[in-house]
Amino acid sequence: MAGLRRPSFLILSALALGPLHGYAVIKEVERLSADSVHLAAGTLYAALDRLTDEGLIEVDHEETVEGRLRRYYRLTVAGTAALAAEAEQMRRDARMVAQRLRGAGPAGAPRPA
């Protein structure tokens, strides 16, 4: 897998602690992103379908609440591995950027040889 887009990363992160239904995923993504990512229902369900097709999540169970079907999703083993791999790549990238920034000096200054 070539890296997760941020919404997919946040959806998988939302499911890391256990199964959630769609609206709960939306609210958890907002919380995890410090309210910077807001998923519309259509966007979320398209992403959930794609992540299911990719084998990263699966339906955990369904229940009827006030006459409406509520479907809960959970991470699969592959989803957990993909989320962990993406988090590790982010850590490596952040370390690299921090090292570069420490050695960069003022903007426009020549780099030491």
Coordinates of C-alpha atoms in Angstrom, one line a residue:
M1 CA 0.0 0.0 0.0
A2 CA 1.4 3.4 -1.0
G3 CA 0.5 5.4 2.1
L4 CA -2.9 6.4 3.4
R5 CA -4.6 9.7 2.6
R6 CA -5.2 11.7 5.7
P7 CA -9.0 11.0 5.9
S8 CA -8.4 7.3 5.6
F9 CA -5.6 7.5 8.2
L10 CA -8.0 9.3 10.6
I11 CA -10.8 6.9 9.9
L12 CA -8.5 3.9 10.7
S13 CA -7.2 5.8 13.8
A14 CA -10.8 6.4 15.0
L15 CA -11.4 2.6 14.8
A16 CA -8.2 1.7 16.6
L17 CA -9.8 1.5 20.0
G18 CA -12.8 -0.6 18.8
P19 CA -15.8 -0.7 16.6
L20 CA -17.8 2.5 15.8
H21 CA -20.8 3.3 13.7
G22 CA -20.6 5.9 11.0
Y23 CA -21.7 9.0 12.9
A24 CA -19.3 8.1 15.8
V25 CA -16.5 7.8 13.2
I26 CA -17.3 11.3 11.9
K27 CA -17.2 12.7 15.4
E28 CA -14.0 10.9 16.4
V29 CA -12.2 12.0 13.2
E30 CA -13.2 15.6 14.1
R31 CA -11.8 15.1 17.6
L32 CA -8.6 13.4 16.4
S33 CA -7.9 16.1 13.8
A34 CA -8.5 18.9 16.3
D35 CA -11.6 19.8 14.4
S36 CA -9.7 20.4 11.1
V37 CA -11.2 17.4 9.2
H38 CA -15.0 17.3 8.7
L39 CA -16.3 14.3 6.8
A40 CA -19.6 14.5 5.1
A41 CA -21.7 11.4 5.4
G42 CA -21.4 10.6 1.7
T43 CA -17.6 11.0 1.8
L44 CA -17.4 8.8 4.9
Y45 CA -19.5 6.0 3.5
A46 CA -17.5 6.0 0.3
A47 CA -14.3 5.8 2.3
L48 CA -15.7 3.0 4.5
D49 CA -16.7 1.0 1.4
R50 CA -13.2 1.5 -0.1
L51 CA -11.5 0.6 3.1
T52 CA -13.7 -2.5 3.3
D53 CA -12.9 -3.5 -0.3
E54 CA -9.2 -3.1 0.5
G55 CA -9.6 -5.4 3.5
L56 CA -8.5 -2.8 6.1
I57 CA -11.9 -2.7 7.9
E58 CA -14.9 -4.9 8.2
V59 CA -18.4 -4.8 9.5
D60 CA -18.3 -5.8 13.2
H61 CA -22.1 -5.9 13.7
E62 CA -25.4 -4.1 13.0
E63 CA -28.2 -2.9 15.2
T64 CA -31.5 -1.1 14.6
V65 CA -31.8 2.2 16.5
E66 CA -35.0 4.1 16.2
G67 CA -36.0 2.2 13.1
R68 CA -32.6 2.8 11.4
L69 CA -29.9 0.3 10.7
R70 CA -26.6 1.2 12.4
R71 CA -23.6 -0.6 11.1
Y72 CA -20.4 -0.8 13.2
Y73 CA -17.0 -1.1 11.6
R74 CA -13.7 -2.4 13.0
L75 CA -10.1 -2.7 11.9
T76 CA -8.9 -5.9 10.4
V77 CA -5.5 -7.4 11.1
A78 CA -4.4 -5.8 7.7
G79 CA -5.9 -2.5 8.8
T80 CA -4.1 -2.5 12.0
A81 CA -0.8 -3.3 10.2
A82 CA -1.4 -0.5 7.6
L83 CA -2.2 2.0 10.3
A84 CA 0.9 1.1 12.3
A85 CA 3.1 1.2 9.1
E86 CA 1.7 4.7 8.2
A87 CA 2.3 6.0 11.8
E88 CA 5.9 4.7 11.7
Q89 CA 6.5 6.4 8.3
M90 CA 5.1 9.6 9.7
R91 CA 7.5 9.3 12.7
R92 CA 10.5 8.8 10.3
D93 CA 9.4 11.7 8.1
A94 CA 9.0 14.0 11.2
R95 CA 12.4 13.1 12.5
M96 CA 14.0 13.8 9.1
V97 CA 12.3 17.2 8.8
A98 CA 13.3 18.1 12.4
Q99 CA 16.9 17.2 11.6
R100 CA 16.8 19.3 8.4
L101 CA 15.3 22.2 10.2
R102 CA 18.0 22.1 13.0
G103 CA 20.8 22.1 10.3
A104 CA 19.2 24.6 7.9
G105 CA 20.1 27.8 9.6
P106 CA 18.4 31.1 8.5
A107 CA 16.4 31.1 5.3
G108 CA 18.6 31.9 2.3
A109 CA 21.9 31.2 4.1
P110 CA 24.3 28.9 2.4
R111 CA 24.5 25.4 3.8
P112 CA 27.8 24.4 5.4
A113 CA 29.9 22.1 3.2

